Tab-separated table of C-alpha atoms in Angstrom:
chain	number	residue	atom	x	y	z
A	5	MET	CA	-40.845	-54.515	-8.383
A	6	ILE	CA	-37.509	-53.276	-10.002
A	7	SER	CA	-38.157	-53.590	-13.689
A	8	PRO	CA	-35.873	-56.262	-15.224
A	9	ILE	CA	-34.932	-54.131	-17.816
A	10	LYS	CA	-33.567	-51.311	-15.476
A	11	ILE	CA	-31.277	-54.267	-13.760
A	12	TRP	CA	-30.027	-55.159	-17.474
A	13	ARG	CA	-29.335	-51.561	-18.231
A	14	ARG	CA	-27.147	-50.846	-14.968
A	15	GLN	CA	-25.594	-54.158	-14.679
A	16	LYS	CA	-23.453	-53.022	-17.976
A	17	GLU	CA	-21.911	-50.360	-16.330
A	18	ILE	CA	-21.256	-52.509	-12.781
A	19	ARG	CA	-18.598	-54.545	-14.352
A	20	LYS	CA	-16.574	-51.626	-15.066
A	21	ILE	CA	-16.048	-50.619	-11.306
A	22	LEU	CA	-15.737	-54.044	-9.646
A	23	GLY	CA	-12.277	-54.229	-7.634
A	24	LYS	CA	-11.365	-50.999	-7.554
A	25	LYS	CA	-9.647	-49.111	-4.544
A	26	GLY	CA	-10.740	-45.920	-2.771
A	27	LYS	CA	-11.211	-44.073	0.422
A	28	VAL	CA	-14.044	-43.162	2.375
A	29	LEU	CA	-15.297	-39.614	1.829
A	30	LEU	CA	-18.758	-39.799	3.564
A	31	TRP	CA	-20.320	-42.423	5.678
A	32	THR	CA	-23.387	-43.424	7.979
A	33	LYS	CA	-25.077	-46.113	9.280
A	34	ILE	CA	-28.975	-46.659	8.390
A	35	TYR	CA	-31.185	-47.760	11.077
A	36	THR	CA	-34.324	-47.407	9.327
A	37	PRO	CA	-34.206	-48.392	5.534
A	38	GLY	CA	-37.007	-48.348	2.692
A	39	SER	CA	-39.323	-51.425	2.026
A	40	ASP	CA	-36.702	-52.958	-0.292
A	41	PHE	CA	-34.149	-52.906	1.963
A	42	LYS	CA	-35.665	-53.256	5.522
A	43	LYS	CA	-34.155	-56.940	6.117
A	44	TYR	CA	-30.171	-56.195	5.612
A	45	ALA	CA	-30.673	-52.669	8.588
A	46	PRO	CA	-28.657	-51.535	10.296
A	47	TYR	CA	-26.179	-51.410	7.435
A	48	PRO	CA	-23.709	-48.813	6.646
A	49	VAL	CA	-23.592	-46.777	3.318
A	50	VAL	CA	-20.046	-45.022	2.377
A	51	LEU	CA	-19.691	-42.055	-0.716
A	52	VAL	CA	-15.939	-43.671	-2.085
A	53	GLU	CA	-13.513	-41.514	-3.991
A	54	LEU	CA	-11.911	-44.117	-5.727
A	55	GLU	CA	-7.815	-44.008	-6.977
A	56	ASN	CA	-9.094	-42.302	-10.332
A	57	LYS	CA	-11.103	-39.733	-8.463
A	58	ASP	CA	-14.614	-40.756	-9.429
A	59	LYS	CA	-17.184	-41.169	-6.618
A	60	ILE	CA	-19.215	-44.255	-5.905
A	61	TYR	CA	-21.628	-45.309	-3.552
A	62	GLY	CA	-22.489	-48.208	-1.710
A	63	GLN	CA	-22.610	-50.203	1.200
A	64	LEU	CA	-19.594	-51.580	3.342
A	65	VAL	CA	-19.891	-55.278	4.011
A	66	ASP	CA	-17.634	-57.771	6.348
A	67	TYR	CA	-16.726	-54.809	8.570
A	68	ASP	CA	-16.480	-53.936	11.603
A	69	GLU	CA	-17.154	-50.899	14.122
A	70	ASN	CA	-13.569	-49.701	13.508
A	71	ASP	CA	-13.715	-49.303	9.981
A	72	LEU	CA	-16.582	-46.869	9.829
A	73	LYS	CA	-14.637	-43.534	9.556
A	74	THR	CA	-13.505	-41.039	6.946
A	75	GLY	CA	-10.332	-42.035	5.012
A	76	LYS	CA	-10.603	-45.888	5.476
A	77	LYS	CA	-9.138	-47.690	2.383
A	78	VAL	CA	-11.959	-50.130	0.710
A	79	VAL	CA	-12.460	-52.014	-2.531
A	80	SER	CA	-15.681	-52.392	-4.659
A	81	ILE	CA	-17.056	-55.935	-4.647
A	82	LEU	CA	-20.010	-57.298	-6.320
A	83	ARG	CA	-22.936	-58.129	-4.108
A	84	LYS	CA	-26.839	-58.909	-3.913
A	85	VAL	CA	-28.320	-55.324	-3.344
A	86	ARG	CA	-32.106	-55.713	-3.241
A	87	SER	CA	-34.785	-58.110	-4.151
A	88	SER	CA	-37.932	-56.418	-4.116
A	89	SER	CA	-40.369	-59.330	-4.388
A	90	GLU	CA	-40.077	-63.059	-4.250
A	91	GLU	CA	-40.759	-63.362	-7.966
A	92	GLY	CA	-38.709	-60.282	-8.958
A	93	VAL	CA	-35.285	-60.611	-10.662
A	94	ILE	CA	-32.442	-60.016	-7.967
A	95	ALA	CA	-30.407	-56.939	-8.373
A	96	TYR	CA	-26.915	-57.204	-8.058
A	97	GLY	CA	-24.111	-54.375	-7.289
A	98	VAL	CA	-21.729	-52.910	-5.966
A	99	LYS	CA	-20.642	-52.499	-2.122
A	100	PHE	CA	-17.349	-52.229	-0.368
A	101	LYS	CA	-15.130	-54.262	2.154
A	102	PRO	CA	-12.552	-52.791	3.990
A	103	LEU	CA	-8.914	-53.202	2.931
B	72	MET	CA	-45.357	-5.125	-6.018
B	73	THR	CA	-47.159	-8.576	-4.949
B	74	ASN	CA	-48.849	-8.761	-1.647
B	75	LEU	CA	-49.305	-11.630	0.843
B	76	ILE	CA	-53.030	-11.311	2.061
B	77	GLY	CA	-53.807	-14.308	3.783
B	78	TYR	CA	-52.592	-17.658	5.160
B	79	HIS	CA	-54.460	-20.348	6.821
B	80	THR	CA	-53.050	-23.824	7.931
B	81	THR	CA	-54.869	-27.061	8.853
B	82	GLN	CA	-53.436	-28.795	12.002
B	83	PHE	CA	-50.050	-30.857	11.340
B	84	GLY	CA	-50.138	-34.262	12.635
B	85	GLU	CA	-51.388	-38.049	12.147
B	86	LEU	CA	-54.956	-36.878	10.591
B	87	TRP	CA	-56.183	-40.201	10.098
B	88	ASP	CA	-60.034	-39.027	9.565
B	89	LYS	CA	-58.559	-36.895	6.839
B	90	SER	CA	-57.541	-37.312	3.140
B	91	LEU	CA	-54.985	-35.293	0.822
B	92	PHE	CA	-58.157	-33.205	-0.480
B	93	ASP	CA	-59.884	-33.149	2.794
B	94	LEU	CA	-56.896	-31.247	4.057
B	95	VAL	CA	-56.514	-28.819	0.829
B	96	GLU	CA	-60.180	-28.090	0.929
B	97	GLU	CA	-60.219	-27.371	4.817
B	98	ALA	CA	-57.382	-24.877	4.294
B	99	ILE	CA	-58.402	-22.891	1.033
B	100	ASN	CA	-61.757	-22.412	2.892
B	101	GLY	CA	-60.264	-21.156	5.976
B	102	VAL	CA	-58.257	-18.709	4.141
B	103	LEU	CA	-61.317	-17.400	1.985
B	104	LYS	CA	-63.113	-16.778	4.650
B	105	GLN	CA	-60.033	-14.996	6.307
B	106	THR	CA	-59.586	-12.942	3.590
B	107	SER	CA	-63.589	-12.291	2.768
B	108	LEU	CA	-63.033	-13.710	-0.880
B	109	SER	CA	-65.185	-15.461	-2.771
B	110	ASN	CA	-63.876	-18.468	-5.268
B	111	LYS	CA	-64.864	-16.193	-8.051
B	112	GLN	CA	-62.083	-13.722	-7.254
B	113	ILE	CA	-59.618	-16.087	-7.470
B	114	ASP	CA	-57.377	-16.174	-10.802
B	115	ALA	CA	-55.201	-19.095	-10.464
B	116	VAL	CA	-53.727	-21.431	-7.994
B	117	PHE	CA	-50.636	-23.305	-7.676
B	118	PHE	CA	-50.120	-26.204	-5.588
B	119	GLY	CA	-47.288	-27.935	-3.965
B	120	ASN	CA	-47.208	-31.637	-3.457
B	121	MET	CA	-44.490	-34.229	-3.689
B	122	LEU	CA	-45.801	-37.652	-2.799
B	123	ALA	CA	-49.622	-37.968	-4.193
B	124	GLY	CA	-48.472	-39.592	-6.768
B	125	VAL	CA	-46.062	-42.118	-5.458
B	126	LEU	CA	-47.976	-42.927	-2.589
B	127	GLU	CA	-51.276	-43.142	-3.588
B	128	ASN	CA	-51.802	-43.066	-7.658
B	129	ASN	CA	-53.568	-39.775	-7.400
B	130	LEU	CA	-52.185	-37.270	-9.992
B	131	HIS	CA	-54.095	-34.192	-12.175
B	132	SER	CA	-54.509	-32.509	-8.612
B	133	THR	CA	-54.684	-29.529	-10.231
B	134	SER	CA	-58.285	-30.543	-11.838
B	135	LYS	CA	-59.398	-32.027	-8.364
B	136	ILE	CA	-58.747	-28.376	-6.774
B	137	ALA	CA	-60.689	-27.057	-9.726
B	138	GLU	CA	-63.529	-29.456	-8.575
B	139	ILE	CA	-63.236	-28.273	-4.869
B	140	LEU	CA	-63.318	-24.317	-5.552
B	141	LYS	CA	-65.901	-24.772	-8.154
B	142	VAL	CA	-63.738	-22.599	-10.744
B	143	ASN	CA	-62.623	-22.909	-14.149
B	144	ILE	CA	-59.140	-21.340	-13.860
B	145	PRO	CA	-55.488	-21.959	-14.338
B	146	ILE	CA	-53.912	-24.425	-11.832
B	147	PHE	CA	-50.781	-25.510	-11.550
B	148	ARG	CA	-48.845	-28.151	-9.547
B	149	ALA	CA	-45.031	-27.685	-8.449
B	150	GLU	CA	-42.766	-30.605	-7.345
B	151	ALA	CA	-39.742	-29.857	-6.249
B	152	ALA	CA	-39.475	-32.887	-3.424
B	153	CYS	CA	-39.701	-30.903	0.091
B	154	ALA	CA	-38.896	-27.572	-1.670
B	155	SER	CA	-42.501	-28.453	-3.513
B	156	GLY	CA	-44.380	-25.465	-1.447
B	157	GLY	CA	-41.795	-23.275	-1.872
B	158	ALA	CA	-41.422	-23.887	-5.777
B	159	ALA	CA	-45.203	-23.086	-5.949
B	160	PHE	CA	-44.773	-19.978	-4.107
B	161	ASN	CA	-42.065	-18.998	-6.640
B	162	LEU	CA	-44.135	-19.809	-9.486
B	163	SER	CA	-46.915	-17.623	-8.110
B	164	LYS	CA	-44.872	-14.540	-7.918
B	165	THR	CA	-43.910	-15.171	-11.362
B	166	TYR	CA	-47.294	-15.591	-12.654
B	167	LEU	CA	-48.428	-12.402	-10.809
B	168	ASP	CA	-45.143	-10.666	-12.212
B	169	SER	CA	-46.619	-11.093	-15.849
B	170	ASN	CA	-50.388	-10.492	-14.943
B	171	SER	CA	-51.996	-7.438	-13.176
B	172	ASN	CA	-54.655	-7.159	-10.814
B	173	LYS	CA	-54.896	-10.583	-9.795
B	174	ASN	CA	-55.411	-12.737	-6.932
B	175	VAL	CA	-53.549	-16.361	-6.430
B	176	LEU	CA	-53.956	-19.118	-3.966
B	177	VAL	CA	-50.776	-20.922	-3.108
B	178	VAL	CA	-51.560	-24.287	-1.388
B	179	GLY	CA	-49.433	-26.782	-0.157
B	180	ALA	CA	-50.342	-30.229	0.814
B	181	GLU	CA	-49.217	-33.624	1.703
B	182	LYS	CA	-50.860	-36.961	3.131
B	183	MET	CA	-47.885	-39.332	4.489
B	184	THR	CA	-49.371	-40.941	7.884
B	185	ASP	CA	-51.845	-43.770	5.720
B	186	TYR	CA	-48.352	-45.632	5.025
B	187	SER	CA	-45.872	-47.659	6.794
B	188	PRO	CA	-42.605	-45.912	7.687
B	189	GLU	CA	-40.673	-47.931	5.391
B	190	GLU	CA	-43.466	-46.830	2.435
B	191	ALA	CA	-43.272	-43.397	3.131
B	192	ILE	CA	-39.134	-43.564	3.387
B	193	THR	CA	-39.380	-45.402	-0.130
B	194	GLY	CA	-41.623	-42.400	-1.335
B	195	LEU	CA	-39.368	-39.700	-0.042
B	196	SER	CA	-36.464	-41.415	-1.503
B	197	ALA	CA	-37.788	-40.992	-4.692
B	198	ALA	CA	-36.025	-37.401	-4.483
B	199	SER	CA	-32.359	-38.902	-4.206
B	200	SER	CA	-30.505	-39.793	-7.211
B	201	GLY	CA	-30.963	-43.626	-8.502
B	202	GLU	CA	-27.092	-44.546	-7.240
B	203	GLU	CA	-28.370	-43.197	-4.225
B	204	GLN	CA	-31.462	-45.140	-3.667
B	205	GLU	CA	-29.394	-48.052	-4.889
B	206	ALA	CA	-27.054	-48.025	-2.314
B	207	GLY	CA	-29.891	-48.143	-0.016
B	208	LEU	CA	-29.400	-44.576	1.234
B	209	THR	CA	-32.316	-42.687	2.644
B	210	PHE	CA	-32.772	-38.631	3.478
B	211	PRO	CA	-31.755	-39.556	7.038
B	212	GLY	CA	-28.775	-41.158	5.678
B	213	LEU	CA	-27.879	-38.387	3.111
B	214	TYR	CA	-27.838	-35.986	5.911
B	215	GLY	CA	-26.337	-38.298	8.399
B	216	MET	CA	-23.468	-38.242	6.085
B	217	MET	CA	-23.046	-34.502	5.862
B	218	ALA	CA	-23.816	-34.372	9.736
B	219	ASN	CA	-20.737	-37.155	10.222
B	220	PHE	CA	-18.577	-34.975	7.745
B	221	TYR	CA	-19.379	-31.676	9.666
B	222	LEU	CA	-18.803	-32.863	13.348
B	223	GLU	CA	-15.532	-34.137	11.900
B	224	LYS	CA	-14.585	-31.207	10.179
B	225	TYR	CA	-15.019	-28.565	13.020
B	226	GLN	CA	-14.855	-30.892	16.154
B	227	TYR	CA	-18.505	-30.604	17.221
B	228	THR	CA	-20.684	-33.573	18.947
B	229	GLU	CA	-24.084	-35.302	18.539
B	230	LYS	CA	-24.830	-33.002	21.670
B	231	SER	CA	-23.862	-29.944	19.470
B	232	LEU	CA	-26.854	-31.428	17.098
B	233	ALA	CA	-29.415	-31.782	19.880
B	234	TYR	CA	-29.916	-27.654	20.639
B	235	VAL	CA	-31.709	-27.495	17.255
B	236	SER	CA	-34.202	-29.935	18.429
B	237	VAL	CA	-34.586	-28.637	21.825
B	238	LYS	CA	-34.914	-25.080	20.805
B	239	ASN	CA	-37.757	-26.136	17.981
B	240	HIS	CA	-39.848	-28.137	20.384
B	241	TYR	CA	-39.896	-25.332	22.809
B	242	HIS	CA	-41.313	-23.004	19.741
B	243	GLY	CA	-43.850	-26.068	18.669
B	244	SER	CA	-45.187	-26.157	22.497
B	245	LEU	CA	-46.232	-22.161	22.024
B	246	ASN	CA	-48.029	-23.519	18.174
B	247	GLU	CA	-51.400	-24.898	18.576
B	248	LYS	CA	-51.085	-26.057	14.631
B	249	ALA	CA	-47.791	-28.174	15.123
B	250	HIS	CA	-47.380	-31.747	15.066
B	251	PHE	CA	-45.560	-31.764	18.488
B	252	ARG	CA	-46.371	-29.891	21.335
B	253	LYS	CA	-44.042	-31.150	23.749
B	254	LYS	CA	-40.837	-29.798	25.348
B	255	ILE	CA	-37.617	-31.861	25.014
B	256	THR	CA	-34.284	-31.857	26.766
B	257	ILE	CA	-30.587	-32.599	25.346
B	258	ASN	CA	-30.739	-36.021	27.015
B	259	ASP	CA	-34.183	-36.826	25.427
B	260	VAL	CA	-32.453	-36.165	22.122
B	261	LEU	CA	-29.394	-38.372	22.805
B	262	ARG	CA	-31.067	-40.899	24.568
B	263	SER	CA	-33.201	-41.557	21.384
B	264	PRO	CA	-32.498	-44.080	19.054
B	265	TYR	CA	-30.592	-43.810	15.886
B	266	VAL	CA	-32.347	-43.188	12.251
B	267	ALA	CA	-28.891	-43.074	10.416
B	268	TYR	CA	-25.916	-42.231	12.585
B	269	PRO	CA	-25.074	-39.582	13.818
B	270	LEU	CA	-28.865	-38.482	13.536
B	271	LYS	CA	-31.248	-39.699	16.046
B	272	VAL	CA	-35.356	-40.025	16.073
B	273	LEU	CA	-35.246	-36.485	17.957
B	274	ASP	CA	-32.830	-35.083	15.436
B	275	SER	CA	-35.363	-35.932	12.651
B	276	SER	CA	-38.514	-34.107	11.673
B	277	PRO	CA	-41.765	-36.401	11.395
B	278	ILE	CA	-43.809	-37.648	8.737
B	279	SER	CA	-46.924	-35.486	8.721
B	280	ASP	CA	-50.206	-34.663	6.948
B	281	GLY	CA	-51.459	-31.027	6.595
B	282	SER	CA	-52.216	-28.694	4.339
B	283	SER	CA	-51.630	-24.802	4.296
B	284	VAL	CA	-52.199	-22.099	1.765
B	285	VAL	CA	-51.759	-18.382	1.353
B	286	VAL	CA	-52.876	-15.628	-1.138
B	287	LEU	CA	-50.955	-13.464	-2.985
B	288	THR	CA	-51.989	-10.186	-5.141
B	289	ASN	CA	-51.060	-7.780	-7.135
B	290	ASN	CA	-54.805	-6.026	-7.182
B	291	GLN	CA	-53.420	-2.358	-4.956
B	292	ASP	CA	-57.632	-2.257	-4.250
B	293	MET	CA	-57.214	-5.787	-2.716
B	294	ILE	CA	-54.455	-5.058	-0.630
B	295	LYS	CA	-55.923	-1.685	0.648
B	296	LYS	CA	-59.480	-3.462	1.362
B	297	GLN	CA	-57.255	-6.253	3.398
B	298	LYS	CA	-56.427	-5.832	6.962
B	299	TYR	CA	-53.131	-7.922	6.978
B	300	SER	CA	-50.981	-7.282	4.185
B	301	VAL	CA	-46.875	-7.903	4.035
B	302	ALA	CA	-44.822	-7.558	0.887
B	303	VAL	CA	-42.980	-10.433	-0.655
B	304	LEU	CA	-39.718	-8.474	-1.334
B	305	ALA	CA	-38.019	-11.528	-2.971
B	306	SER	CA	-38.434	-15.531	-3.888
B	307	GLU	CA	-35.750	-16.914	-5.331
B	308	VAL	CA	-35.189	-20.547	-6.656
B	309	VAL	CA	-31.731	-22.467	-7.245
B	310	THR	CA	-31.077	-25.838	-7.837
B	311	ASP	CA	-27.812	-28.086	-7.891
B	312	THR	CA	-27.110	-31.667	-8.698
B	313	ILE	CA	-29.586	-34.026	-7.012
B	314	SER	CA	-26.804	-36.232	-6.151
B	315	LEU	CA	-24.544	-35.428	-2.805
B	316	LYS	CA	-21.301	-36.756	-4.579
B	317	GLY	CA	-21.829	-34.043	-7.326
B	318	ARG	CA	-21.081	-31.165	-4.769
B	319	LYS	CA	-17.678	-29.691	-4.426
B	320	ASN	CA	-18.206	-28.605	-0.655
B	321	LEU	CA	-19.814	-31.466	1.400
B	322	ASP	CA	-20.188	-29.157	4.403
B	323	GLU	CA	-22.723	-26.521	2.670
B	324	ILE	CA	-25.721	-26.433	0.541
B	325	LEU	CA	-24.429	-24.427	-2.186
B	326	ALA	CA	-28.359	-23.690	-3.499
B	327	THR	CA	-29.227	-21.743	-0.376
B	328	LYS	CA	-25.747	-19.872	-0.296
B	329	ILE	CA	-26.715	-18.770	-4.210
B	330	ALA	CA	-30.557	-18.087	-3.624
B	331	ALA	CA	-30.037	-16.336	-0.243
B	332	ASP	CA	-26.989	-14.043	-1.934
B	333	ILE	CA	-29.618	-13.403	-4.844
B	334	ALA	CA	-32.667	-12.714	-2.732
B	335	PHE	CA	-30.934	-10.221	-0.372
B	336	LYS	CA	-29.752	-8.102	-3.311
B	337	LYS	CA	-33.152	-8.087	-4.489
B	338	ALA	CA	-34.772	-7.143	-1.422
B	339	LYS	CA	-32.098	-4.520	-0.814
B	340	ILE	CA	-31.773	-5.321	2.827
B	341	ASN	CA	-28.966	-6.939	4.647
B	342	ARG	CA	-28.803	-9.874	6.764
B	343	ASP	CA	-29.156	-8.229	10.339
B	344	ASP	CA	-32.321	-6.350	8.930
B	345	ILE	CA	-34.102	-10.203	9.369
B	346	ASN	CA	-35.819	-10.290	13.057
B	347	VAL	CA	-37.753	-13.989	12.046
B	348	ALA	CA	-36.732	-17.028	9.762
B	349	GLU	CA	-38.285	-20.069	9.006
B	350	VAL	CA	-35.299	-22.597	8.086
B	351	HIS	CA	-35.395	-25.655	6.702
B	352	ASP	CA	-34.674	-28.286	9.639
B	353	CYS	CA	-35.686	-31.504	8.047
B	354	PHE	CA	-32.774	-32.860	10.489
B	355	SER	CA	-31.141	-31.096	13.071
B	356	ILE	CA	-27.738	-30.303	11.084
B	357	ALA	CA	-29.853	-28.707	8.126
B	358	GLU	CA	-30.770	-25.646	10.398
B	359	ILE	CA	-26.801	-25.323	11.364
B	360	LEU	CA	-26.035	-25.493	7.580
B	361	ALA	CA	-28.894	-23.143	6.797
B	362	MET	CA	-27.702	-21.020	9.691
B	363	GLU	CA	-24.764	-20.473	7.739
B	364	ASP	CA	-25.627	-20.876	4.394
B	365	LEU	CA	-28.071	-18.448	4.337
B	366	GLY	CA	-25.193	-15.755	5.760
B	367	PHE	CA	-26.268	-15.635	9.421
B	368	TRP	CA	-23.567	-17.598	10.649
B	369	LYS	CA	-19.991	-17.938	9.588
B	370	LYS	CA	-19.210	-21.571	8.169
B	371	GLY	CA	-18.258	-24.151	10.722
B	372	ALA	CA	-19.403	-21.758	13.819
B	373	GLY	CA	-22.814	-23.183	13.667
B	374	GLY	CA	-21.845	-25.783	16.387
B	375	GLN	CA	-20.974	-23.277	18.836
B	376	LYS	CA	-23.669	-20.917	17.947
B	377	ILE	CA	-26.460	-23.152	18.564
B	378	LYS	CA	-25.341	-23.796	21.558
B	379	GLU	CA	-26.016	-19.969	22.806
B	380	GLN	CA	-29.728	-20.280	21.999
B	381	SER	CA	-29.717	-16.993	20.639
B	382	THR	CA	-32.012	-18.186	17.902
B	383	MET	CA	-34.542	-19.149	20.771
B	384	PHE	CA	-37.722	-17.260	21.399
B	385	GLY	CA	-37.631	-15.140	24.842
B	386	ASN	CA	-33.551	-14.926	24.858
B	387	GLY	CA	-33.701	-11.549	23.802
B	388	GLY	CA	-31.785	-12.338	20.177
B	389	ASN	CA	-32.411	-10.122	17.120
B	390	LEU	CA	-33.170	-12.987	14.889
B	391	ILE	CA	-35.032	-15.941	16.099
B	392	VAL	CA	-35.486	-18.825	14.356
B	393	ASN	CA	-38.127	-21.427	13.693
B	394	THR	CA	-40.981	-19.984	15.573
B	395	SER	CA	-43.689	-22.481	13.980
B	396	GLY	CA	-41.384	-25.108	15.717
B	397	GLY	CA	-39.748	-25.721	12.428
B	398	LEU	CA	-40.004	-28.880	10.685
B	399	LYS	CA	-39.033	-30.850	13.497
B	400	ALA	CA	-41.665	-30.173	15.775
B	401	ALA	CA	-44.312	-28.420	13.621
B	402	GLY	CA	-44.409	-31.245	11.519
B	403	HIS	CA	-43.329	-32.024	7.845
B	404	PRO	CA	-46.054	-32.665	5.471
B	405	VAL	CA	-43.437	-31.992	2.902
B	406	GLY	CA	-45.564	-30.054	0.071
B	407	ALA	CA	-47.345	-27.968	2.826
B	408	THR	CA	-43.921	-27.128	4.692
B	409	GLY	CA	-42.699	-24.304	2.291
B	410	ILE	CA	-46.241	-22.592	2.855
B	411	LYS	CA	-46.291	-23.204	6.415
B	412	GLN	CA	-43.135	-21.165	6.696
B	413	ILE	CA	-43.813	-18.153	4.602
B	414	GLY	CA	-47.306	-18.405	6.581
B	415	GLU	CA	-45.409	-18.053	9.369
B	416	ILE	CA	-43.409	-15.204	8.830
B	417	PHE	CA	-46.633	-13.696	7.796
B	418	LEU	CA	-48.207	-14.130	10.976
B	419	GLN	CA	-45.074	-12.719	12.571
B	420	LEU	CA	-45.010	-9.412	10.536
B	421	THR	CA	-48.801	-8.893	10.950
B	422	ASN	CA	-48.456	-9.620	14.941
B	423	GLN	CA	-51.062	-12.481	14.823
B	424	ALA	CA	-48.187	-15.117	15.914
B	425	GLU	CA	-49.920	-14.913	19.366
B	426	LYS	CA	-47.907	-17.229	22.446
B	427	ARG	CA	-44.762	-16.947	20.042
B	428	GLN	CA	-45.192	-13.133	18.976
B	429	VAL	CA	-41.543	-12.083	18.419
B	430	LYS	CA	-41.551	-8.004	19.225
B	431	ASN	CA	-40.695	-5.203	16.618
B	432	VAL	CA	-40.625	-7.423	13.458
B	433	LYS	CA	-40.137	-5.346	10.055
B	434	TYR	CA	-38.205	-8.478	7.810
B	435	GLY	CA	-38.571	-12.244	7.853
B	436	LEU	CA	-37.035	-14.670	5.726
B	437	ALA	CA	-38.373	-18.349	4.349
B	438	HIS	CA	-35.688	-20.997	3.262
B	439	ASN	CA	-37.027	-24.235	1.750
B	440	VAL	CA	-34.873	-26.927	0.547
B	441	GLY	CA	-35.714	-29.533	-1.586
B	442	GLY	CA	-33.746	-33.378	-1.195
B	443	SER	CA	-30.241	-33.261	-0.132
B	444	GLY	CA	-29.892	-29.586	-1.202
B	445	GLY	CA	-31.009	-29.914	-5.117
B	446	THR	CA	-33.362	-27.425	-4.584
B	447	ALA	CA	-33.394	-24.745	-2.345
B	448	VAL	CA	-36.135	-21.357	-2.147
B	449	VAL	CA	-35.124	-18.013	-0.447
B	450	THR	CA	-38.543	-15.772	0.344
B	451	ILE	CA	-37.888	-12.676	2.002
B	452	LEU	CA	-40.945	-10.596	3.032
B	453	ALA	CA	-41.181	-7.165	4.844
B	454	SER	CA	-44.389	-5.573	6.789
């Protein structure tokens, strides 16, 4: 189970990076994930360089296959990231969608 | 001068009838017998292991090894993800540099197949940054990102990567201790399912169990008494950011470049003096990057060079790479890997590599990487 305190600590940072635009620097598509992400597979993960040059990782959602390319313009959004057990806290975090 | 005087490894593979410490005990007993050393002649032990604490709530392994060896000596564990073995080796050499006339065991071991692939993958991802874990990235995913970047930048295809696995599986077929002994074709690789695009099952090293051990000594009488002995010319550990995104160049492992430069300088030899190398091919792309970053191939040329297969046993090249089968075919019990690599070079330099023995070898190199390049260890040995 993910510690609720860890989620609380991270979430203070997440709001600062929502709605930011950037472009895809690196991408892959995960077919064999770890336990917490099994039900989402396969899913693409991108490393995005924001307009202010900060780099952020996140999954790409609401995409089609043509969006999976270097240089693709994306925007950061808030989405459910994982829930490790039925009764655990649901972790929300940053994902990206294509622009 | 520190010398390596013995090497033993267990079988690598799915060893369901053996526990982590069954494997450690088997490896230690094997090397003591081979070198005719008694437990009382061992002055210290260094142990490379990554996952026992994460997967099976099993720590304080140092004391467990004391129990197995029936000794009361200093024993230390090194953890640097998949470079845990290389890190343990480096620490043991450093220990010998400051203690004269000592014999040291360097053990590496990992027990991974008791767990489902998802559990093992989650355990391994402990070696990536929190942000990478939170994005659902796995190690195949991180190397998949590097592979995509490399293939796009230098205009290669997935087929270019497949040559690495074909070569290493051929080598594995010649190594009785390898996890996989089966030769494969380019088409087998290309038809295997994706793990993390563009990397497929046959681009990836497996989840394995196994334990390997070497004996190091700086006792000159001991070196003279032993049948086999090779000199440790250099062992360098270099670190870098844990997160891939912190790296300036995404088509290289900087830690490997720095470690190799220092190691070659200390060993006072050139790249073309090396006849055999074990490089960290956790994924096919990793061997190509390693060959470039170690300075054997020019940056960006690897996708073409691997196609020529000059590093394959039997093709008459000056440098043969991953004769053990590499991580890909020999298997990748993470803590054991760095020791097995050094052990394979020992076998080659002492003409004990049997069916895969490369002729006239004088110098060998082992290259072990932790995570996506957060740690690199380069070791150079001479016969």
